[in-house]
PDB file of C-alpha atoms in Angstrom:
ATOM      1  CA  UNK W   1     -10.804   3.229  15.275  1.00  0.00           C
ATOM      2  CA  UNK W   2      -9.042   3.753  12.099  1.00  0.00           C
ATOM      3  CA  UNK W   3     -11.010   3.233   8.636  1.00  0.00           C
ATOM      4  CA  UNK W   4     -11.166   3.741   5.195  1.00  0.00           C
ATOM      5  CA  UNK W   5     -14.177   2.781   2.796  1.00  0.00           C
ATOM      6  CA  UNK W   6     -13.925   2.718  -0.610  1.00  0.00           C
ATOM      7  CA  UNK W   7     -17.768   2.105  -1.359  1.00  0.00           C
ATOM      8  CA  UNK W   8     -17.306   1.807  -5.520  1.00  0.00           C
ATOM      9  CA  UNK W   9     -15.324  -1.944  -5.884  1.00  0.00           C
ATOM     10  CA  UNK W  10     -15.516  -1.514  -9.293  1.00  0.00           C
ATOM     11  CA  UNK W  11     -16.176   1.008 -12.236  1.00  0.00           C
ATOM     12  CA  UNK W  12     -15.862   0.844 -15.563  1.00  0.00           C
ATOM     13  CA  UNK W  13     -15.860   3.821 -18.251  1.00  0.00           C
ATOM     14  CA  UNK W  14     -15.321   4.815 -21.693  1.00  0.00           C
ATOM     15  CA  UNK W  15     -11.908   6.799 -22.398  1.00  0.00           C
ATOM     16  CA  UNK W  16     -12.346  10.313 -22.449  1.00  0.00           C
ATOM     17  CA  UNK W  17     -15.174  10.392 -19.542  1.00  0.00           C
ATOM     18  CA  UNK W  18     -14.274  12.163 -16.004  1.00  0.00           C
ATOM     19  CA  UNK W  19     -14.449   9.494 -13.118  1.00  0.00           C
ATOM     20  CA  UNK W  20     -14.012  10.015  -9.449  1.00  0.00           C
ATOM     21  CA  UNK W  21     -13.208   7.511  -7.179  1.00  0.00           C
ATOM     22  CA  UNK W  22     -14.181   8.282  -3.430  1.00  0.00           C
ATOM     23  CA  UNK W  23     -12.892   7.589  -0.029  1.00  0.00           C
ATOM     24  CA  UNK W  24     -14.510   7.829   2.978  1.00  0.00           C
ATOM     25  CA  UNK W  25     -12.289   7.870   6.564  1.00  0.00           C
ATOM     26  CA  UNK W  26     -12.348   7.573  10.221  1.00  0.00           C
ATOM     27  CA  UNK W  27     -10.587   8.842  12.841  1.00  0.00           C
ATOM     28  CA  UNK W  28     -10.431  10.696  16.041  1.00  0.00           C
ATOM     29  CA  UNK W  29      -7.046  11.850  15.622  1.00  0.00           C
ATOM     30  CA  UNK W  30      -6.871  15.574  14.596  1.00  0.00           C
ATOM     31  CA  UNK W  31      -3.892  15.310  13.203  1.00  0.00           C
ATOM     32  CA  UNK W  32      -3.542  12.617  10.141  1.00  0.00           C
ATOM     33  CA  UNK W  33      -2.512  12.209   6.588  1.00  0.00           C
ATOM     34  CA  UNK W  34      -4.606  10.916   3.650  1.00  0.00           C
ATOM     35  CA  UNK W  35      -2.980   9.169   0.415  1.00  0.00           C
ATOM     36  CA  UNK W  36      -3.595   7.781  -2.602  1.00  0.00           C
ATOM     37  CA  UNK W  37      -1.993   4.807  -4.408  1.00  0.00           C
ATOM     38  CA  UNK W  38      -2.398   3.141  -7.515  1.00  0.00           C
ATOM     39  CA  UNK W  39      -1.671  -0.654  -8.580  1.00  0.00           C
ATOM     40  CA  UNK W  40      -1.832  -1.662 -12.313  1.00  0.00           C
ATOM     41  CA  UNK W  41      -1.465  -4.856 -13.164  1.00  0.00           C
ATOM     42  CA  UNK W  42       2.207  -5.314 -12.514  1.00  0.00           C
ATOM     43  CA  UNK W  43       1.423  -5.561  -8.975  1.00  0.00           C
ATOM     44  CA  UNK W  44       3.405  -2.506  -8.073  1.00  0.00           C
ATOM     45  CA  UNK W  45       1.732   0.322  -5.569  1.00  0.00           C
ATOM     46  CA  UNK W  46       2.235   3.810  -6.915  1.00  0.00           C
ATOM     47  CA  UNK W  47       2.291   6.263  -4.629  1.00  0.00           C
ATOM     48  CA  UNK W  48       0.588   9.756  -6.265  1.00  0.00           C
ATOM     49  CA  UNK W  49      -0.808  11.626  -3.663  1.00  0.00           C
ATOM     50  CA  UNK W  50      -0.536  12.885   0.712  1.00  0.00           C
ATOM     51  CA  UNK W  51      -2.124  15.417   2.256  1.00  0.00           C
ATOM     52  CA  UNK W  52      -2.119  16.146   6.005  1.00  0.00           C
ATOM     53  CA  UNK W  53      -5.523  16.816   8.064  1.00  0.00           C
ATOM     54  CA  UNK W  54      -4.340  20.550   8.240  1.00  0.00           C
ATOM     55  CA  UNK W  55      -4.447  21.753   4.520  1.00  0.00           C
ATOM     56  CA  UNK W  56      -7.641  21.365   2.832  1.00  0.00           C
ATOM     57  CA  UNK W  57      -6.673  22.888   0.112  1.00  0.00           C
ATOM     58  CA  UNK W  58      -7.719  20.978  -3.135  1.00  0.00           C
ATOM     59  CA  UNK W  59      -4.880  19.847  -5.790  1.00  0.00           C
ATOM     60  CA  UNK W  60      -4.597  19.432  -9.183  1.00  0.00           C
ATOM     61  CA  UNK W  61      -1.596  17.411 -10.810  1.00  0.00           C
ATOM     62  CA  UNK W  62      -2.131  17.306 -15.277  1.00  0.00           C
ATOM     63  CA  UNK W  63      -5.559  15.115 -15.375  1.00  0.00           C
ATOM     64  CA  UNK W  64      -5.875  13.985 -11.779  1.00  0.00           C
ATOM     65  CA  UNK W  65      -7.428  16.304  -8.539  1.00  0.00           C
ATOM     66  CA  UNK W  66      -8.227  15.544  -5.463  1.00  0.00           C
ATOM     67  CA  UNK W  67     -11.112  16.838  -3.223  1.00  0.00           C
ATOM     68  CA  UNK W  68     -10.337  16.963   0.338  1.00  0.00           C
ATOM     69  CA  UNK W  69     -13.202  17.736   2.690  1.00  0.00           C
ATOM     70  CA  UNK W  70     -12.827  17.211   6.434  1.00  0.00           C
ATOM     71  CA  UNK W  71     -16.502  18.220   6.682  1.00  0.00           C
ATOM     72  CA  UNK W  72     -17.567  14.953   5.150  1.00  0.00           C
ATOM     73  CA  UNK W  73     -14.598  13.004   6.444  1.00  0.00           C
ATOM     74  CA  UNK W  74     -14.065  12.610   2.497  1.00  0.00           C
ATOM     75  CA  UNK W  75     -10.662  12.542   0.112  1.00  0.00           C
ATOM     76  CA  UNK W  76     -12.007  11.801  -3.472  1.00  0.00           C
ATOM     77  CA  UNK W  77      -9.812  11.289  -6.420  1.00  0.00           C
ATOM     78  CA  UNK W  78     -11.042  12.698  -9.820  1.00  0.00           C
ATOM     79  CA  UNK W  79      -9.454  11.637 -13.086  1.00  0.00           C
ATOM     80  CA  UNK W  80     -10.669  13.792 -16.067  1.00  0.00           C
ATOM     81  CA  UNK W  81     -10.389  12.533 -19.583  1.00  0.00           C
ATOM     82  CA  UNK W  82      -9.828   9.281 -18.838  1.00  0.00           C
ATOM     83  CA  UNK W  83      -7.227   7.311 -20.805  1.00  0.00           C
ATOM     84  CA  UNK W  84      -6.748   3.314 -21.064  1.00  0.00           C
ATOM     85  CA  UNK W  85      -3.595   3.777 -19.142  1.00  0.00           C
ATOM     86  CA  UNK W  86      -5.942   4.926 -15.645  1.00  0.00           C
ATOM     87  CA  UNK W  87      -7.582   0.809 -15.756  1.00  0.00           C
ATOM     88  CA  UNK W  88      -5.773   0.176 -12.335  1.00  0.00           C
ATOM     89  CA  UNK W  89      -6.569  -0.768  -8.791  1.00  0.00           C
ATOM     90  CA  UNK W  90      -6.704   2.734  -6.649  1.00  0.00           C
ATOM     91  CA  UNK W  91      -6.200   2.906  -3.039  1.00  0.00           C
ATOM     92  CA  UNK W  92      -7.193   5.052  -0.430  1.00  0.00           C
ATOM     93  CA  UNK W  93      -4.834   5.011   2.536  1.00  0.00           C
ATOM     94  CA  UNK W  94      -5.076   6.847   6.110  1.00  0.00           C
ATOM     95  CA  UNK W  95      -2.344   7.099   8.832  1.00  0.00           C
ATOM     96  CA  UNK W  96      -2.289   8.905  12.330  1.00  0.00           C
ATOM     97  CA  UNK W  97      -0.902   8.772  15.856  1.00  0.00           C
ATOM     98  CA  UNK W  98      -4.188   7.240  17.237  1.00  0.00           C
ATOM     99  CA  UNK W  99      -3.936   4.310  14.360  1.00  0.00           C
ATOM    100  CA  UNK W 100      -0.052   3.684  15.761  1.00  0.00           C
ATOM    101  CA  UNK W 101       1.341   5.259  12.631  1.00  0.00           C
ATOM    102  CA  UNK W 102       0.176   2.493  10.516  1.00  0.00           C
ATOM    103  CA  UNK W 103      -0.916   3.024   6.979  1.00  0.00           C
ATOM    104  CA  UNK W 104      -4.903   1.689   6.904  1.00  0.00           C
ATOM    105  CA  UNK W 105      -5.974   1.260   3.369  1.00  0.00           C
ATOM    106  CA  UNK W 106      -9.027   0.990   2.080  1.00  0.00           C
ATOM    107  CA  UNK W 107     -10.850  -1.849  -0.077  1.00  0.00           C
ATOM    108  CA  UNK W 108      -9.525  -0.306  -3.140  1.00  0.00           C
ATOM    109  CA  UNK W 109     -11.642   0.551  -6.202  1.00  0.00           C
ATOM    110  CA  UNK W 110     -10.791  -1.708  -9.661  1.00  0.00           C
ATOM    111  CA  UNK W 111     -11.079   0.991 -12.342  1.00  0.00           C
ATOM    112  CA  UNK W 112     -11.637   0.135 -16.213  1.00  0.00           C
ATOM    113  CA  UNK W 113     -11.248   2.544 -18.952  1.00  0.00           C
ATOM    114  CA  UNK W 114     -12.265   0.996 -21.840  1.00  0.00           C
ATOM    115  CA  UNK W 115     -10.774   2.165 -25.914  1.00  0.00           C
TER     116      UNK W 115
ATOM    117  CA  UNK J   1      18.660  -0.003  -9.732  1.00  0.00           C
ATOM    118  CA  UNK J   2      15.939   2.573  -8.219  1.00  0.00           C
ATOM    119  CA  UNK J   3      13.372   2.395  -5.721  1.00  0.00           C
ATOM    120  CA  UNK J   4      12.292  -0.510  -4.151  1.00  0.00           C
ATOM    121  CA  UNK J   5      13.054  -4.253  -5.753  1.00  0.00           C
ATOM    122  CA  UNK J   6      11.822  -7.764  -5.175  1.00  0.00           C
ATOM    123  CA  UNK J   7      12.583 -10.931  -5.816  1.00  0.00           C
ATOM    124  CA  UNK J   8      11.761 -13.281  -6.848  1.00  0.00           C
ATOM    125  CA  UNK J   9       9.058 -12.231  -8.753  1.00  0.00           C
ATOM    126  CA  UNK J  10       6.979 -15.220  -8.532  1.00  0.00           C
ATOM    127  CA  UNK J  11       7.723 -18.441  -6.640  1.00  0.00           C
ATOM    128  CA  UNK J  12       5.537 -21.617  -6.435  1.00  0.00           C
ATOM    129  CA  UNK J  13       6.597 -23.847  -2.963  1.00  0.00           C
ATOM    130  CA  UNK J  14       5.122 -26.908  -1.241  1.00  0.00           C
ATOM    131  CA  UNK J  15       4.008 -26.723   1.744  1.00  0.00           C
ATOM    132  CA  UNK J  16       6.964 -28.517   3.062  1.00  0.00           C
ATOM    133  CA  UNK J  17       9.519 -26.017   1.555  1.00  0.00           C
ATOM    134  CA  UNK J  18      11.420 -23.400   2.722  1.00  0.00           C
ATOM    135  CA  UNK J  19      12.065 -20.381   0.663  1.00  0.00           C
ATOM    136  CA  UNK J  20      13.461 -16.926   1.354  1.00  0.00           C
ATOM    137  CA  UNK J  21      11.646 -13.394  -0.118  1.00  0.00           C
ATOM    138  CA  UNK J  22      14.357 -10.644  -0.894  1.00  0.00           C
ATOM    139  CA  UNK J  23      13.791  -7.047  -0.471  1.00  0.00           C
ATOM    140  CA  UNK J  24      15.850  -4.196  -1.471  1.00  0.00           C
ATOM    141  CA  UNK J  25      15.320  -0.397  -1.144  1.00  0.00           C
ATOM    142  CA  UNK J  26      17.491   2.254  -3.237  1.00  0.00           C
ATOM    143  CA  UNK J  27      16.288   5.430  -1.751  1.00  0.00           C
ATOM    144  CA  UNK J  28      18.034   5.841   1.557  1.00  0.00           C
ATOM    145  CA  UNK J  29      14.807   5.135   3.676  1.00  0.00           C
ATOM    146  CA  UNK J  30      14.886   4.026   7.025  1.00  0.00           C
ATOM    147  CA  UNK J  31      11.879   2.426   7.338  1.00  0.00           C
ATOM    148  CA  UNK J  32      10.932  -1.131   5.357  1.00  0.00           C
ATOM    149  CA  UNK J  33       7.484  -2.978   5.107  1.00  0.00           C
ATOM    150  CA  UNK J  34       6.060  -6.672   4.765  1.00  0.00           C
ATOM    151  CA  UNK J  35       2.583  -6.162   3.114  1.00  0.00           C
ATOM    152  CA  UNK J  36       0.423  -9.095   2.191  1.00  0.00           C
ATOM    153  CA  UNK J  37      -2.112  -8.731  -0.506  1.00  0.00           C
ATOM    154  CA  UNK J  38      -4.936 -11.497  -1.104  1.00  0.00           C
ATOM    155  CA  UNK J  39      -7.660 -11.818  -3.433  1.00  0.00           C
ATOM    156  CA  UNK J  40     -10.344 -10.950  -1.359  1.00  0.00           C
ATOM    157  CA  UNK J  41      -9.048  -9.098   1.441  1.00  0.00           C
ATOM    158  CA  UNK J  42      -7.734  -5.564   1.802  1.00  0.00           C
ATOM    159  CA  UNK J  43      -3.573  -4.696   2.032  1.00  0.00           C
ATOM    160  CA  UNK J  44      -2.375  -6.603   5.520  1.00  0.00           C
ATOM    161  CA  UNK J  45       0.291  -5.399   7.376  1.00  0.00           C
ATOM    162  CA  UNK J  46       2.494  -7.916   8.415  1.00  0.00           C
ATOM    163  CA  UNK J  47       5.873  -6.683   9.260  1.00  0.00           C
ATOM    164  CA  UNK J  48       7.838  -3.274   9.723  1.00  0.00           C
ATOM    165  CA  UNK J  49      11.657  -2.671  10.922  1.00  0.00           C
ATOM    166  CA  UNK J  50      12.517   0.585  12.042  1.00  0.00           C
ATOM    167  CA  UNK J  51      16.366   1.497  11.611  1.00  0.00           C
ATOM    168  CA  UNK J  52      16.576  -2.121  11.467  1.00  0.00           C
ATOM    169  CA  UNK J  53      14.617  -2.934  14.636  1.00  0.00           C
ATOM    170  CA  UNK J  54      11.571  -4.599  14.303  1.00  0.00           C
ATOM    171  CA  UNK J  55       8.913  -2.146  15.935  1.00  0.00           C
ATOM    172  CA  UNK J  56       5.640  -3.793  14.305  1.00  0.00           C
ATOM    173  CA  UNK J  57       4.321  -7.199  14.024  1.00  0.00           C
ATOM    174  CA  UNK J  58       1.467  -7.744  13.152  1.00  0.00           C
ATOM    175  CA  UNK J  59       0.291 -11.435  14.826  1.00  0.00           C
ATOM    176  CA  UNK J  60       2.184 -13.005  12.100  1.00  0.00           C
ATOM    177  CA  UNK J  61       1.799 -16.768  12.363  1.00  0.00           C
ATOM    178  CA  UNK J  62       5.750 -18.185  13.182  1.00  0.00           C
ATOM    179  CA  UNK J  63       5.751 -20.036   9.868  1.00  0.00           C
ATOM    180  CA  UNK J  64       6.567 -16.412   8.343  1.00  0.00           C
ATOM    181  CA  UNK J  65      10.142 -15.140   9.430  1.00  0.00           C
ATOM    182  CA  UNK J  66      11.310 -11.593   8.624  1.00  0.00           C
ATOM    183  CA  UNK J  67      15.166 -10.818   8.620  1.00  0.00           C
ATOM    184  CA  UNK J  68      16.562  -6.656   8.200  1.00  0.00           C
ATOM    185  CA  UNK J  69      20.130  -6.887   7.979  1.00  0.00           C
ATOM    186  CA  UNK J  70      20.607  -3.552   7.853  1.00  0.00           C
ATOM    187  CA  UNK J  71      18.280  -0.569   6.467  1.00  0.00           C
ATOM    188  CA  UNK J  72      18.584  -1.303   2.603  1.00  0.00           C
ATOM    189  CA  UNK J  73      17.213  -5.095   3.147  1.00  0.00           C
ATOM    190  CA  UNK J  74      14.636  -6.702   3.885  1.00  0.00           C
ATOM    191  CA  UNK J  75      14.120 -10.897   3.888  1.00  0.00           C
ATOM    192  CA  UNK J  76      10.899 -12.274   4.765  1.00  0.00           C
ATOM    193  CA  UNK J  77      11.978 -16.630   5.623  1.00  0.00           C
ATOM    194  CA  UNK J  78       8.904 -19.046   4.801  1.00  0.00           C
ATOM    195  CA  UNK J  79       8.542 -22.541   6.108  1.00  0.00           C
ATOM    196  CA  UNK J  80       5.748 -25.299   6.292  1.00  0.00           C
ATOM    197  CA  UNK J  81       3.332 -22.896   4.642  1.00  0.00           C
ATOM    198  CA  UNK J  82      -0.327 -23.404   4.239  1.00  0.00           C
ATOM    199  CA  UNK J  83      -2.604 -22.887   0.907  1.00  0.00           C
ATOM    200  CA  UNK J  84      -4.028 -20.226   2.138  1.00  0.00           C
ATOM    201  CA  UNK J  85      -0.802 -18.292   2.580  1.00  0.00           C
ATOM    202  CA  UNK J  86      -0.908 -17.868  -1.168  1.00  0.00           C
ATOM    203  CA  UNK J  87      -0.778 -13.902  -2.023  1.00  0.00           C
ATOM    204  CA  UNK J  88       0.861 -11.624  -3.493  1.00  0.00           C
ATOM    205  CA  UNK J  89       3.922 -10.488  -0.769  1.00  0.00           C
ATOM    206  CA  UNK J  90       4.271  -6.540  -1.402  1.00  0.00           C
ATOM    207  CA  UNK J  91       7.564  -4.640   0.538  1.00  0.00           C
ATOM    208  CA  UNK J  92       7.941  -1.050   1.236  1.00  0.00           C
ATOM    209  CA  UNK J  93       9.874   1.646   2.589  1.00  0.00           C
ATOM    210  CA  UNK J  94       9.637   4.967   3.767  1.00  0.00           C
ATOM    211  CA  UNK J  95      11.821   7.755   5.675  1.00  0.00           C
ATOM    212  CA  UNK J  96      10.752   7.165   8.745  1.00  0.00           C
ATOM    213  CA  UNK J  97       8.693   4.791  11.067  1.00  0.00           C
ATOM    214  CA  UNK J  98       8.024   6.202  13.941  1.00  0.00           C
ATOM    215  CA  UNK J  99       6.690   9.618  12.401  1.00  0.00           C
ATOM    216  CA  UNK J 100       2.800  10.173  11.114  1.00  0.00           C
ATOM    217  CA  UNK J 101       2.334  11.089   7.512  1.00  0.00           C
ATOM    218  CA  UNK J 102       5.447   9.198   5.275  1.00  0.00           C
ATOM    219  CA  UNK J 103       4.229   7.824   2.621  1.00  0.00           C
ATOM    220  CA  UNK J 104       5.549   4.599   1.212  1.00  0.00           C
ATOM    221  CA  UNK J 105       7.539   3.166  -2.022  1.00  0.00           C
ATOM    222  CA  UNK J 106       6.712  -0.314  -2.305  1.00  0.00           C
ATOM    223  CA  UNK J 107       8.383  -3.140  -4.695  1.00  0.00           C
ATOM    224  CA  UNK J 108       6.687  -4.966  -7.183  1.00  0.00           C
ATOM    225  CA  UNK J 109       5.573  -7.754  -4.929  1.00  0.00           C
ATOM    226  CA  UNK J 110       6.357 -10.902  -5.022  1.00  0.00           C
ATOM    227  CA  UNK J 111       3.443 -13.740  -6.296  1.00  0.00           C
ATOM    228  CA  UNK J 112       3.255 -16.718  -3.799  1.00  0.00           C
ATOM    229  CA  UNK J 113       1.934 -19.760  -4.798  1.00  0.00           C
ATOM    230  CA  UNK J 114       1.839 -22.720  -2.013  1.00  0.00           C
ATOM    231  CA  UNK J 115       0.776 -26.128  -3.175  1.00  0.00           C
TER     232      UNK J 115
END
């Protein structure tokens, strides 16, 4: 079965901390691409991030990284410096052959960075 | 115009309406996406059209009734809706279907209201 748990529903921090948002997936397909998306409050999903279950090589793009680790099944999202412009919803999103191709998101985590 | 576009952005119905959603993509994708996004629940898939074949549905109650004209739009056709079919109607696009690992552009979404 394909899964993706976002355990943190919420968190809330002051501008200029570090935050990481985590993801947790399943799947018993070897081959398999993780994303993430954001949603502010227009409603729009951004897309920022893939990676594919071959290269777990970590990235950094400006203030955001990402932390893939296949040992832990994990693909966390770290935003340093945080800036009121981050409060959004973030998603975690999985897709492989086994799952039929279809993008599985997770719960998403509501993240508040307060002035 | 550029990526993906919606409309209307907001629409209010009784249940005894009908009412048409309007998707259009901008980026040469093949690939478009009915998404429905509730309060409380995680991102539903409802709908995808492949090259303008409908490859995916997702047990979709009959009262919701996609349309792909061709690969650049997208209609999603509501009649005799329920309350509880209030969301917020999210489309998106990608290169490809049928591969693992595209990610997707969505629109804006569109906010459903039935009363």
């Amino acid at each position: 079965a394909q899964k993706v748990t976002q355990a943190q529903t919420e968190i809330s921090v002051v501008e200029k901390e570090d935050v990481t948002l985590d993801c947790v997936y399943e799947t018993r397909d070897t081959t398999y691409y993780l994303f993430w998306y954001k949603q502010p409050p227009s409603g729009e999903l951004v897309f920022l991030i893939r990676r594919n279950s071959f290269d777990e090589q970590n990235e950094i793009s400006g203030r955001y990284s990402w932390n893939f680790q296949k040992s832990t099944s994990s693909f966390n999202f770290t935003i340093t410096a945080s800036q009121v412009v981050d409060s959004a919803v973030y998603f975690c999103a999985l897709s492989s052959i086994q799952g039929a191709q279809k993008l599985v998101f997770g719960q998403g985590t509501r993240l508040t960075i307060n002035p | 115009e550029t990526g993906v576009t919606q409309t209307p952005r907001h629409l209010v119905m009784g249940m005894t309406n009908k009412k048409s959603l309007k998707c259009e993509q901008h980026l040469g994708h093949n690939a478009m996406y009915w998404y429905k996004q509730s309060a409380k629940k995680p991102l539903e898939l409802m709908f995808v059209y492949s090259l303008e074949e409908r490859v995916e549905n997702n047990s979709v109650p009959s009262r919701f009734s996609p349309e792909c004209p061709n690969s650049s739009h997208l209609f999603l056709h509501l009649h005799t809706l329920q309350p509880e079919d209030s969301a917020l109607y999210l489309c998106a696009s990608s290169q490809g279907a049928q591969g693992v690992g595209y990610e997707q552009y969505f629109g804006p979404g569109t906010r459903l209201t039935v009363t």
